[in-house]
XYZ file of C-alpha atoms in Angstrom:
721
model
C 4.353 25.255 9.949
C 2.058 23.335 8.278
C -0.856 23.744 10.696
C -0.929 27.188 10.256
C -1.282 27.401 6.357
C -3.535 24.080 6.265
C -6.480 26.061 8.860
C -5.684 29.094 6.810
C -7.335 26.918 4.292
C -10.533 26.244 6.123
C -13.573 28.940 5.866
C -16.480 27.665 8.113
C -18.919 25.254 6.381
C -21.917 27.441 7.241
C -25.200 24.855 8.555
C -28.642 26.567 7.016
C -30.334 25.331 9.890
C -34.122 25.589 9.513
C -34.180 28.151 7.103
C -35.993 26.350 4.349
C -35.866 28.334 1.597
C -32.093 28.033 0.911
C -32.725 23.992 2.002
C -35.260 24.305 -1.069
C -32.325 25.580 -3.232
C -29.583 23.189 -2.285
C -31.738 20.029 -2.372
C -34.699 20.691 -4.505
C -32.392 19.720 -7.652
C -31.716 16.407 -5.712
C -34.176 15.783 -3.937
C -35.916 12.414 -5.966
C -31.417 11.307 -6.607
C -31.172 11.170 -2.079
C -34.549 9.637 -1.235
C -32.679 7.070 0.441
C -29.427 7.068 2.474
C -27.769 4.364 3.875
C -25.480 5.029 6.531
C -24.123 3.283 9.959
C -23.732 4.424 13.485
C -20.844 4.041 15.561
C -18.562 6.450 17.920
C -15.422 5.325 16.691
C -13.355 3.111 14.463
C -9.538 3.843 13.850
C -6.088 2.869 14.181
C -3.312 4.690 14.802
C -3.218 5.882 10.987
C -5.093 5.472 8.105
C -5.590 1.652 8.608
C -5.291 -0.654 11.537
C -9.207 -1.479 12.144
C -9.340 -4.888 11.045
C -9.404 -5.750 14.922
C -8.944 -9.471 14.483
C -10.102 -12.052 16.788
C -6.748 -13.516 16.927
C -4.666 -10.292 17.265
C -1.396 -10.818 19.360
C -1.052 -6.896 19.315
C -2.299 -5.278 22.376
C -5.665 -3.779 23.013
C -4.467 -0.133 22.504
C -3.823 -0.843 18.861
C -7.175 -3.578 18.002
C -8.696 -0.218 17.862
C -11.560 -2.393 19.117
C -15.347 0.096 19.246
C -18.684 -1.480 19.883
C -21.790 -0.328 19.393
C -23.247 0.743 15.716
C -26.214 0.534 13.573
C -27.019 0.132 10.004
C -29.635 2.824 9.402
C -31.917 3.498 6.207
C -32.952 7.526 5.797
C -35.307 8.716 3.832
C -35.756 12.192 2.412
C -39.304 14.010 2.153
C -40.765 16.487 -0.260
C -40.378 19.412 2.826
C -37.050 18.401 3.688
C -38.104 16.310 6.873
C -36.826 12.885 7.379
C -37.157 9.634 8.342
C -34.929 7.099 9.964
C -34.938 3.679 10.797
C -33.003 1.260 12.395
C -31.811 -1.603 9.660
C -29.636 -3.908 12.659
C -28.178 -3.234 15.708
C -25.837 -4.853 16.992
C -24.626 -3.639 20.578
C -21.540 -5.775 20.537
C -20.339 -5.243 17.639
C -19.526 -3.204 14.764
C -21.595 -2.485 11.835
C -19.142 -0.805 8.941
C -18.870 -0.391 5.150
C -22.506 0.440 3.108
C -22.563 -0.458 -0.322
C -25.475 -1.170 -2.427
C -25.828 -2.994 -5.823
C -25.928 -1.308 -8.715
C -30.071 -2.465 -9.141
C -30.398 -0.679 -5.393
C -32.077 -4.108 -4.370
C -29.541 -5.194 -1.967
C -26.967 -3.205 0.979
C -23.580 -4.919 1.339
C -22.068 -4.796 4.946
C -19.178 -5.719 6.990
C -20.389 -6.738 10.516
C -18.045 -8.069 13.236
C -20.600 -9.717 16.258
C -18.355 -10.125 19.139
C -14.679 -9.078 19.695
C -12.812 -12.666 20.294
C -15.510 -14.925 18.899
C -15.297 -13.412 16.117
C -14.364 -11.225 13.185
C -15.747 -8.942 9.839
C -17.572 -10.613 6.854
C -19.407 -9.558 4.461
C -23.255 -10.094 4.342
C -25.919 -8.476 2.487
C -29.481 -7.480 3.248
C -32.196 -7.361 0.626
C -33.218 -3.736 1.076
C -37.160 -5.187 0.937
C -37.258 -7.685 2.549
C -34.644 -7.595 5.245
C -33.248 -11.073 5.398
C -29.524 -10.504 6.063
C -27.639 -13.484 4.412
C -23.613 -13.949 5.679
C -21.227 -14.363 2.403
C -17.360 -14.454 4.024
C -16.751 -16.614 6.285
C -13.686 -17.915 8.902
C -12.124 -16.759 12.503
C -8.699 -15.057 12.468
C -9.667 -13.857 8.432
C -11.395 -10.391 8.757
C -13.635 -9.183 5.601
C -14.304 -5.626 4.829
C -14.494 -2.517 2.117
C -16.942 -4.354 0.400
C -17.660 -3.458 -2.915
C -20.368 -4.649 -5.554
C -19.280 -5.233 -9.163
C -21.318 -5.070 -12.267
C -21.569 -8.161 -12.756
C -22.534 -9.272 -9.051
C -18.786 -10.185 -7.787
C -17.542 -8.288 -4.843
C -14.105 -6.761 -4.294
C -13.025 -6.455 -0.349
C -10.255 -5.987 1.973
C -8.727 -8.330 3.685
C -6.056 -9.482 6.194
C -6.654 -13.440 4.583
C -3.082 -13.138 2.908
C -1.794 -12.584 6.756
C 0.583 -10.700 7.270
C 1.784 -7.321 8.914
C 2.960 -4.133 9.060
C 7.002 -3.462 8.502
C 6.573 -0.731 10.918
C 4.531 -1.434 13.745
C 2.631 -4.813 15.193
C -0.479 -4.454 13.268
C -1.672 -7.394 10.576
C -2.482 -5.803 7.067
C -4.706 -6.417 4.549
C -4.988 -6.731 0.631
C -7.790 -6.573 -2.193
C -9.587 -9.878 -2.537
C -12.337 -10.730 -4.766
C -15.571 -13.443 -4.528
C -18.676 -14.105 -6.570
C -22.022 -13.001 -5.370
C -21.646 -16.206 -3.065
C -18.144 -15.483 -1.285
C -17.157 -18.881 -3.853
C -13.960 -18.909 -6.048
C -12.455 -16.242 -3.296
C -8.749 -15.322 -4.299
C -6.461 -12.128 -3.666
C -5.928 -9.455 -6.012
C -2.866 -7.318 -4.270
C 0.190 -8.466 -3.589
C 1.390 -5.652 -1.594
C 3.142 -4.956 1.353
C 0.840 -3.056 3.593
C -2.586 -1.662 3.455
C -4.770 -1.287 0.707
C -7.489 -0.245 1.299
C -11.785 0.816 0.665
C -11.728 -0.120 -2.891
C -14.568 1.382 -5.309
C -16.168 1.106 -9.144
C -15.423 4.284 -11.152
C -18.183 5.490 -13.861
C -15.321 3.520 -16.889
C -15.555 0.347 -14.676
C -11.879 1.276 -13.366
C -11.109 0.061 -9.203
C -9.879 3.359 -8.146
C -8.004 2.535 -4.124
C -6.101 3.351 -1.734
C -2.358 1.786 -1.315
C 0.458 2.228 1.280
C 3.619 1.437 0.288
C 7.579 2.375 0.785
C 10.084 0.280 -0.593
C 13.144 1.342 0.312
C 11.740 4.996 0.817
C 9.620 6.518 4.517
C 7.128 4.932 5.630
C 5.223 8.372 6.021
C 4.682 8.197 2.190
C 2.854 7.875 0.416
C -0.852 6.184 1.015
C -1.945 7.114 -2.216
C -4.673 6.505 -5.244
C -4.347 3.505 -7.222
C -6.325 2.022 -9.700
C -6.673 -1.450 -11.495
C -9.591 -3.157 -13.524
C -11.767 -5.769 -11.293
C -10.073 -8.500 -12.666
C -7.055 -6.912 -10.949
C -5.051 -6.457 -14.092
C -3.080 -2.828 -14.624
C -2.835 -2.140 -11.124
C -1.034 1.660 -11.533
C -0.568 4.317 -9.630
C -3.465 6.902 -9.929
C -1.633 10.080 -7.966
C 0.602 11.119 -5.375
C 2.739 8.110 -5.898
C 6.353 10.117 -5.848
C 4.814 12.982 -3.378
C 4.768 14.386 -0.402
C 1.305 15.470 -0.534
C -0.861 14.654 -0.151
C 0.127 11.761 2.766
C -2.844 10.047 2.286
C -5.882 9.978 0.017
C -8.732 8.664 1.883
C -12.589 7.006 1.073
C -11.416 7.514 -2.449
C -15.069 8.016 -4.889
C -14.697 8.627 -8.241
C -17.228 11.411 -10.050
C -20.094 11.095 -11.702
C -19.498 12.531 -14.551
C -16.330 15.119 -13.959
C -13.788 13.251 -16.788
C -12.313 11.313 -14.184
C -11.601 13.830 -11.140
C -12.144 11.903 -7.470
C -13.574 13.640 -4.640
C -11.123 11.646 -1.577
C -9.497 12.819 2.011
C -6.569 14.336 2.311
C -5.367 12.805 5.833
C -1.784 12.575 7.259
C 0.302 9.816 8.297
C -1.614 9.355 11.969
C -4.512 10.162 11.565
C -8.391 9.154 12.438
C -10.106 8.306 9.226
C -10.757 11.964 8.821
C -9.374 15.042 7.355
C -9.532 17.604 4.700
C -12.607 17.044 1.847
C -11.050 17.328 -1.391
C -11.385 16.330 -5.410
C -8.310 15.709 -7.769
C -7.801 16.013 -11.036
C -5.563 13.099 -12.456
C -5.685 15.002 -16.215
C -4.232 17.779 -14.982
C -0.975 16.548 -12.713
C 0.158 13.143 -11.069
C 1.666 14.636 -7.905
C 1.846 16.994 -5.524
C -0.776 19.400 -4.795
C -1.201 21.068 -8.314
C -3.991 18.441 -9.203
C -6.127 19.083 -5.831
C -8.326 20.764 -4.874
C -9.703 21.604 -1.385
C -13.792 21.843 -0.218
C -15.867 23.591 1.668
C -14.998 26.206 0.165
C -13.325 25.170 -3.099
C -9.661 26.435 -3.042
C -6.318 25.334 -5.169
C -4.542 23.775 -2.740
C -1.312 25.559 -2.015
C 2.856 24.357 -1.719
C 2.347 22.084 1.815
C 5.184 21.712 4.036
C 6.733 18.133 4.194
C 4.857 17.107 7.382
C 3.417 13.768 7.380
C 0.367 14.010 10.379
C -1.350 17.224 8.302
C -4.296 15.744 9.526
C -3.915 16.483 13.098
C -4.622 20.766 12.573
C -7.419 21.973 14.378
C -10.566 22.997 12.502
C -13.729 20.811 11.135
C -13.218 17.541 9.843
C -14.720 15.550 7.100
C -15.052 11.160 5.428
C -16.983 8.758 3.918
C -18.280 11.599 0.300
C -20.424 10.442 -1.839
C -20.187 12.695 -4.387
C -22.895 13.446 -6.304
C -21.181 15.651 -9.478
C -18.711 18.267 -8.454
C -20.407 20.317 -6.762
C -22.718 18.303 -4.439
C -21.641 15.721 -2.196
C -23.442 13.587 0.960
C -20.509 13.563 3.580
C -19.756 12.443 7.114
C -19.065 15.734 8.529
C -18.026 17.468 11.583
C -17.017 21.285 13.192
C -14.409 21.224 15.132
C -16.518 21.826 18.532
C -18.277 18.432 18.184
C -17.896 15.261 19.446
C -19.773 13.408 16.593
C -19.754 13.237 13.318
C -23.356 14.184 11.770
C -24.417 13.208 8.063
C -24.804 16.566 5.633
C -25.930 17.253 2.046
C -22.949 19.785 1.305
C -21.899 21.738 -1.553
C -18.350 22.865 -2.818
C -18.448 26.491 -1.501
C -19.676 24.860 2.170
C -23.384 25.244 2.848
C -24.224 22.282 3.939
C -27.735 20.914 5.714
C -28.086 17.808 8.447
C -29.766 15.185 7.608
C -29.128 13.057 9.747
C -27.226 13.116 13.131
C -27.015 11.347 16.997
C -26.221 13.365 20.744
C -24.054 9.750 21.199
C -22.258 8.757 18.622
C -21.532 9.342 14.817
C -23.104 8.997 11.512
C -20.938 7.829 8.795
C -20.454 6.262 5.560
C -23.674 7.456 3.298
C -24.142 5.652 0.166
C -27.224 5.991 -1.538
C -29.915 3.210 -2.007
C -31.091 3.744 -5.670
C -30.042 2.183 -8.951
C -27.494 3.619 -10.542
C -25.259 2.303 -14.583
C -23.648 -0.141 -14.337
C -20.043 0.330 -16.106
C -19.575 -1.856 -18.652
C -16.602 -4.057 -17.107
C -13.774 -4.734 -19.318
C -13.075 -8.154 -21.178
C -10.241 -10.192 -18.574
C -7.512 -11.990 -20.641
C -6.209 -13.268 -16.353
C -5.296 -16.583 -18.056
C -5.398 -19.135 -14.212
C -3.608 -21.965 -15.570
C -0.828 -20.222 -16.435
C 2.036 -19.165 -13.468
C 4.020 -15.896 -14.960
C 3.067 -12.692 -16.671
C 5.249 -10.512 -19.622
C 6.024 -7.262 -18.612
C 6.794 -4.656 -22.082
C 9.086 -1.379 -21.754
C 9.478 0.303 -24.562
C 12.734 2.611 -24.140
C 14.145 2.689 -20.132
C 15.783 5.804 -21.029
C 12.704 7.789 -21.856
C 11.935 9.328 -18.556
C 13.484 11.183 -15.395
C 14.245 8.048 -13.550
C 17.168 7.734 -16.085
C 17.906 11.819 -16.761
C 21.858 12.355 -18.330
C 22.332 8.193 -18.515
C 23.863 7.783 -21.936
C 21.573 5.717 -23.978
C 23.291 2.615 -23.456
C 24.428 2.248 -20.238
C 21.966 -0.406 -18.615
C 22.703 -3.539 -19.654
C 20.088 -5.276 -17.949
C 16.971 -4.864 -15.902
C 16.788 -7.472 -12.302
C 13.729 -8.294 -11.002
C 13.709 -8.896 -7.495
C 10.454 -10.321 -5.765
C 9.855 -8.677 -2.032
C 8.870 -11.124 0.516
C 6.501 -10.216 2.991
C 6.442 -11.151 7.116
C 3.712 -13.121 8.366
C 4.060 -11.734 12.326
C 5.783 -9.706 14.379
C 8.815 -11.480 15.701
C 11.472 -8.591 17.695
C 12.381 -5.472 16.553
C 16.216 -3.249 15.620
C 16.096 0.350 16.130
C 14.486 1.170 13.325
C 15.577 3.731 10.725
C 15.993 7.236 10.337
C 16.575 9.818 7.347
C 15.519 12.611 5.559
C 11.644 10.837 5.671
C 11.302 10.455 9.149
C 11.493 7.657 11.295
C 9.911 4.103 12.565
C 10.414 0.767 14.170
C 11.375 -2.126 12.259
C 9.684 -4.817 12.796
C 10.546 -8.351 12.230
C 13.452 -7.517 10.521
C 16.073 -8.956 8.514
C 18.347 -6.217 8.942
C 20.207 -3.404 11.170
C 18.833 -0.215 11.870
C 18.847 1.667 7.899
C 18.543 -1.217 6.214
C 16.059 -2.925 3.621
C 12.665 -3.272 5.449
C 12.217 -6.266 3.897
C 13.203 -9.577 2.851
C 14.247 -9.685 -0.803
C 14.865 -12.517 -3.264
C 16.528 -11.714 -6.711
C 14.771 -13.517 -9.424
C 16.797 -13.220 -12.356
C 18.012 -10.698 -15.021
C 16.470 -8.996 -18.245
C 18.676 -8.178 -21.400
C 18.199 -4.753 -21.940
C 18.405 -3.884 -25.802
C 20.536 -1.044 -28.013
C 17.674 0.654 -27.906
C 16.464 0.916 -24.066
C 13.731 -1.723 -24.719
C 12.877 -5.714 -23.073
C 10.790 -7.764 -22.457
C 10.299 -10.705 -19.916
C 8.393 -13.161 -17.652
C 8.383 -12.853 -14.343
C 5.961 -15.284 -11.882
C 2.723 -13.714 -11.739
C 0.233 -12.954 -8.019
C 4.462 -11.680 -7.390
C 5.342 -8.507 -5.606
C 8.397 -7.303 -8.104
C 10.766 -4.260 -8.298
C 12.956 -2.879 -10.907
C 16.672 -2.362 -11.350
C 18.522 -0.971 -13.707
C 21.819 -2.476 -14.232
C 25.146 -0.544 -16.133
C 28.296 -3.220 -17.393
C 29.402 -3.069 -14.387
C 27.234 -4.406 -12.364
C 26.162 -1.379 -10.060
C 22.612 -0.136 -10.059
C 21.925 3.381 -11.764
C 18.042 3.487 -10.852
C 16.084 1.192 -8.570
C 12.608 0.972 -9.210
C 11.033 1.552 -4.907
C 7.681 0.740 -5.409
C 6.593 -2.736 -7.112
C 4.136 -4.197 -9.484
C 2.561 -7.294 -9.100
C 1.021 -9.217 -12.599
C -1.671 -11.628 -12.812
C -1.511 -14.949 -14.625
C -1.388 -14.315 -18.090
C -1.243 -10.381 -18.018
C 0.706 -8.519 -20.352
C 1.760 -5.544 -18.651
C 3.675 -2.645 -21.205
C 5.236 1.196 -19.731
C 6.796 3.600 -22.308
C 9.898 4.346 -20.424
C 11.665 4.810 -16.772
C 9.354 6.681 -14.665
C 7.964 8.279 -17.449
C 4.870 10.707 -16.959
C 1.252 9.147 -17.663
C 0.711 11.859 -19.895
C 3.580 10.864 -22.275
C 2.576 9.429 -25.535
C 4.402 6.236 -26.478
C 7.133 7.820 -29.097
C 7.015 7.358 -32.574
C 9.995 4.988 -33.782
C 10.437 2.188 -35.054
C 9.448 -1.520 -33.708
C 11.451 -2.362 -30.322
C 13.853 -4.732 -30.564
C 11.905 -6.323 -27.342
C 8.882 -6.445 -29.387
C 9.995 -7.765 -32.068
C 11.996 -11.258 -30.554
C 9.220 -11.784 -28.090
C 9.929 -11.533 -23.718
C 12.903 -13.394 -22.972
C 13.217 -15.575 -19.603
C 14.590 -14.136 -16.764
C 18.767 -15.291 -16.468
C 19.696 -16.587 -13.213
C 21.678 -14.240 -10.816
C 24.440 -16.676 -10.925
C 23.535 -19.484 -8.290
C 21.589 -17.064 -5.833
C 18.660 -18.362 -4.477
C 15.418 -17.382 -5.941
C 13.763 -18.055 -2.691
C 15.707 -14.984 -0.896
C 18.739 -13.151 -1.119
C 21.017 -13.969 2.525
C 24.063 -12.854 3.707
C 25.627 -16.075 5.563
C 24.241 -18.298 2.152
C 25.307 -15.192 -0.567
C 28.122 -12.924 0.727
C 30.044 -14.999 3.991
C 31.186 -17.504 1.875
C 33.399 -14.557 0.192
C 34.632 -13.555 3.143
C 36.141 -16.724 4.401
C 37.079 -18.063 1.105
C 38.710 -14.665 0.079
C 39.220 -11.868 3.248
C 39.021 -13.983 6.632
C 42.557 -15.468 6.924
C 43.708 -12.033 7.574
C 40.783 -10.244 9.035
C 39.383 -12.207 11.621
C 39.647 -11.822 15.414
C 42.479 -12.262 16.359
C 45.299 -10.222 13.440
C 43.922 -6.993 14.042
C 43.510 -5.706 10.650
C 40.878 -3.060 9.742
C 38.133 -5.210 10.076
C 36.427 -8.908 11.807
C 35.108 -10.327 8.790
C 34.646 -13.665 10.736
C 30.471 -14.980 10.838
C 30.865 -15.529 14.613
C 26.796 -14.533 15.358
C 25.099 -12.360 18.220
C 27.345 -9.872 20.109
C 26.004 -9.801 23.413
C 24.270 -6.355 24.600
C 24.487 -5.708 20.981
C 20.424 -4.967 19.635
C 21.473 -4.156 16.273
C 23.150 -7.314 15.705
C 21.884 -9.446 17.764
C 21.553 -13.433 15.201
C 23.862 -11.488 13.229
C 26.997 -12.433 11.894
C 30.329 -10.703 13.347
C 31.365 -9.103 9.731
C 27.578 -7.687 9.276
C 27.590 -5.918 12.299
C 31.394 -4.083 11.195
C 30.396 -2.930 7.837
C 27.167 -1.966 8.000
C 27.207 -0.627 11.816
C 25.664 2.489 12.667
C 28.310 4.094 14.923
C 30.557 4.617 12.271
C 28.135 6.569 9.617
C 28.337 9.699 9.497
C 27.808 12.282 11.071
C 24.225 14.347 10.103
C 23.432 10.854 7.909
C 21.025 9.636 10.209
C 19.197 13.437 11.093
C 15.533 14.414 10.088
C 16.789 16.448 7.801
C 19.476 14.429 6.294
C 20.718 12.736 3.313
C 19.012 9.596 0.843
C 22.286 7.519 1.732
C 23.591 5.581 4.250
C 27.302 5.646 4.373
C 29.792 3.738 6.444
C 33.316 3.432 6.478
C 33.601 -0.038 3.391
C 29.525 0.713 2.258
C 27.031 2.825 0.546
C 23.754 2.157 0.007
C 20.249 3.993 -0.380
C 18.205 4.898 3.054
C 15.213 2.843 3.486
C 13.987 6.721 5.036
C 14.748 8.358 1.569
C 12.346 10.626 0.534
C 8.727 9.593 -1.809
C 9.401 11.815 -4.645
C 11.839 10.736 -7.424
C 15.609 10.884 -6.850
C 18.096 11.290 -9.507
C 20.253 8.170 -10.930
C 23.448 7.128 -9.586
C 22.480 8.580 -6.332
C 23.285 6.078 -3.668
C 24.572 2.053 -4.010
C 27.374 -0.355 -4.861
C 28.536 2.937 -7.535
C 29.411 4.840 -4.122
C 31.310 2.047 -2.058
C 34.124 2.039 -1.139
C 34.971 -1.564 0.014
C 35.272 -2.284 -3.880
C 38.679 0.926 -4.174
C 39.596 -0.798 -0.940
C 39.408 -4.803 -2.866
C 41.107 -3.113 -5.983
C 44.234 -1.070 -4.111
C 44.436 -3.683 -1.421
C 48.221 -4.492 -0.647
C 48.757 -8.140 -0.991
C 46.244 -7.819 -4.524
C 42.866 -9.658 -3.101
C 42.509 -12.947 -5.752
C 38.364 -11.873 -6.100
C 36.381 -13.148 -9.141
C 33.908 -11.360 -10.911
C 30.496 -13.582 -9.653
C 31.812 -12.661 -6.510
C 32.204 -9.003 -6.952
C 28.396 -8.652 -8.393
C 27.081 -10.950 -5.571
C 28.721 -7.926 -2.967
C 26.999 -4.974 -5.323
C 23.863 -6.545 -5.310
C 23.740 -6.825 -1.708
C 24.530 -3.457 -1.519
C 22.483 -2.998 -4.101
C 19.458 -4.625 -1.613
C 20.227 -2.044 1.219
C 22.224 -4.938 3.274
C 20.146 -7.240 4.316
C 21.452 -10.083 6.193
C 18.580 -12.569 6.170
C 16.925 -14.005 3.223
C 13.756 -15.326 5.489
C 12.636 -13.694 8.019
C 13.628 -16.845 9.921
C 16.799 -17.179 9.689
C 18.461 -15.264 12.527
C 15.945 -15.722 14.945
C 16.526 -18.725 17.730
C 14.409 -21.513 18.174
C 11.704 -20.374 20.021
C 10.937 -16.649 18.264
C 11.102 -18.796 14.928
C 7.865 -21.272 17.255
C 6.232 -17.701 17.399
C 6.600 -17.043 13.707
C 5.252 -20.142 12.521
C 1.794 -19.999 14.301
C 1.320 -17.036 11.424
C 3.647 -18.697 8.778
C 1.144 -22.047 9.097
C -2.215 -19.550 9.288
C -0.946 -18.156 5.746
C -0.174 -21.534 4.718
C -3.930 -23.062 5.681
C -5.394 -19.749 3.717
C -3.105 -20.452 0.076
C -4.275 -23.901 0.150
C -7.781 -22.896 0.919
C -7.256 -20.567 -2.259
C -6.077 -22.696 -4.919
C -9.147 -25.302 -4.297
C -10.725 -22.084 -5.197
C -8.690 -21.265 -8.449
C -8.807 -24.662 -9.666
C -13.068 -24.747 -9.348
C -12.276 -21.559 -11.035
C -11.204 -23.174 -13.596
C -13.546 -25.710 -13.303
C -16.642 -23.334 -13.991
C -15.206 -21.754 -16.412
C -14.710 -24.525 -18.411
C -18.155 -25.327 -18.233
C -18.910 -22.275 -18.920
C -17.431 -21.137 -21.926
């Protein structure tokens, strides 16, 4: 069991108490550096898992999941030369919550998020002048939560916000993405276009933004919540560690370690954790997946192979959160022993010796940040051009890397570009998903159980040249993923993540799931590089605003099959479009044909077990399980290439008069994980549509505001050229 493995790593950190000799030994080298520390006091800040801390004033989920526990203080701790401390309350909010302090690079401003009351206010960004203690509000808007603010060296602020107005696929909470604004809250715009939560942005010494992204496109939702990084303008959004890993499940509260050549200190936690876990360091120069690059701290020990259990953040033992590294061996951190009720603010070293700097018997001391100036990294030049509405992806050789291992060169003819469409609200649910990566609910579903998490749209396809290269334009500010298509229109490999380009961005990769340690092969200039980016070719007449089974697939059955395969002729399967079957929760509002094709009652025994396969098979179809494991899957594992329906059509007696276009559409539907709806409202009742529309109106209102912000930014840029 993982708990036993995990507990075996824990040695009790050593509280040196009042031993001034040991205090001097630990603190003297850092005494001037840690002279003043900003932190917050609050008793609880948690949800069901690592995020869910937004507590929106207009949240429609029950109070149980709103994570609202008022009573907090913004504090300043001064450490004296004799190791005594002085505590000052900068701001008290007994009826609200103060969180996420950050300090400007010149050490003169304190940024924090503050929600003043439960239903009449939301988290917004505030700034305090460190000398005068004057406070000003930076962001506004009831019904939107802005938090986890992070200063950039130029004064701009990156932060997490719910202004994306979308919800978690597998539960009932609103999600947050990354946004940016200037020092006064102007020109606010979205940087991340992510499925569910992105959290806790921090600036690295070389000017990148480090953050946690939770993602589960066509795979299980427990794994991973891993580290990503990007440039401050939102370009080059790339996985840094753990994107195809069982471990670490969640990588929280990450901060780059100064003068460490890219190492990061973080909290290793499980899927369902109260914002805490084990303290660790990851070295992306050693590895990019699993435990190889991870060292646990207090005491320092190389991480060992972990079992495939998502909630390892719950074992008994001491717990950490919000580390602030000074170097690889010394750090400030919120820490509590297993026997303690609340977290203390401590100075700790890698072996677990620590000095308590601040504690409170009634609440926790959280999120220490030095109130001091620090070197400001030089920001990379930005080439984002908001006058444009596209970006360019370039791939040098799709056969390079393990994603298409053993697939002969020349097999892949096209890259299909699929856009993910995220739900705005929770309206209904199906029976959930099960598979080798676990199980979970699906809220505001687009299909039956064990089908696609999200609504999807095929934007088009790009030619892959004979040398494996491709270059193509895609809509900017749109989450997309790719599928490698062979000459038969079947998917050989699918990207179970997504990528988003900023306007005018050009993003290059070497191959398919290649290691980030790979260097580009030394070859002649690729064909794609010579020809330049191509426009996407339309996928027949399929609408680019959502792949709809009733609109794309059902007409094929109506034209080719229903005359024989209907409710009265009893020829094996009813492929009619009659909707809604009383008592069949998984098919309400869905076409009868859809239910019969994906019917879970026909699933091969064992396929939906926790330890089952990474595909789902019915009598007619095979598709990739939405609960497939996080690690890389081999090509041609599942999908249209494994679906019996094509052989059935080929062998049908009498022959079926069906076109290649129709076969390609059926294959595409299967490889999208057999969704029913192209829009979340497609199968809803009028009553449910009205509920959903409330949140869509809220989303559209923000998008209109953002459009005006971007137009103002363009005008400002023109005036300041």
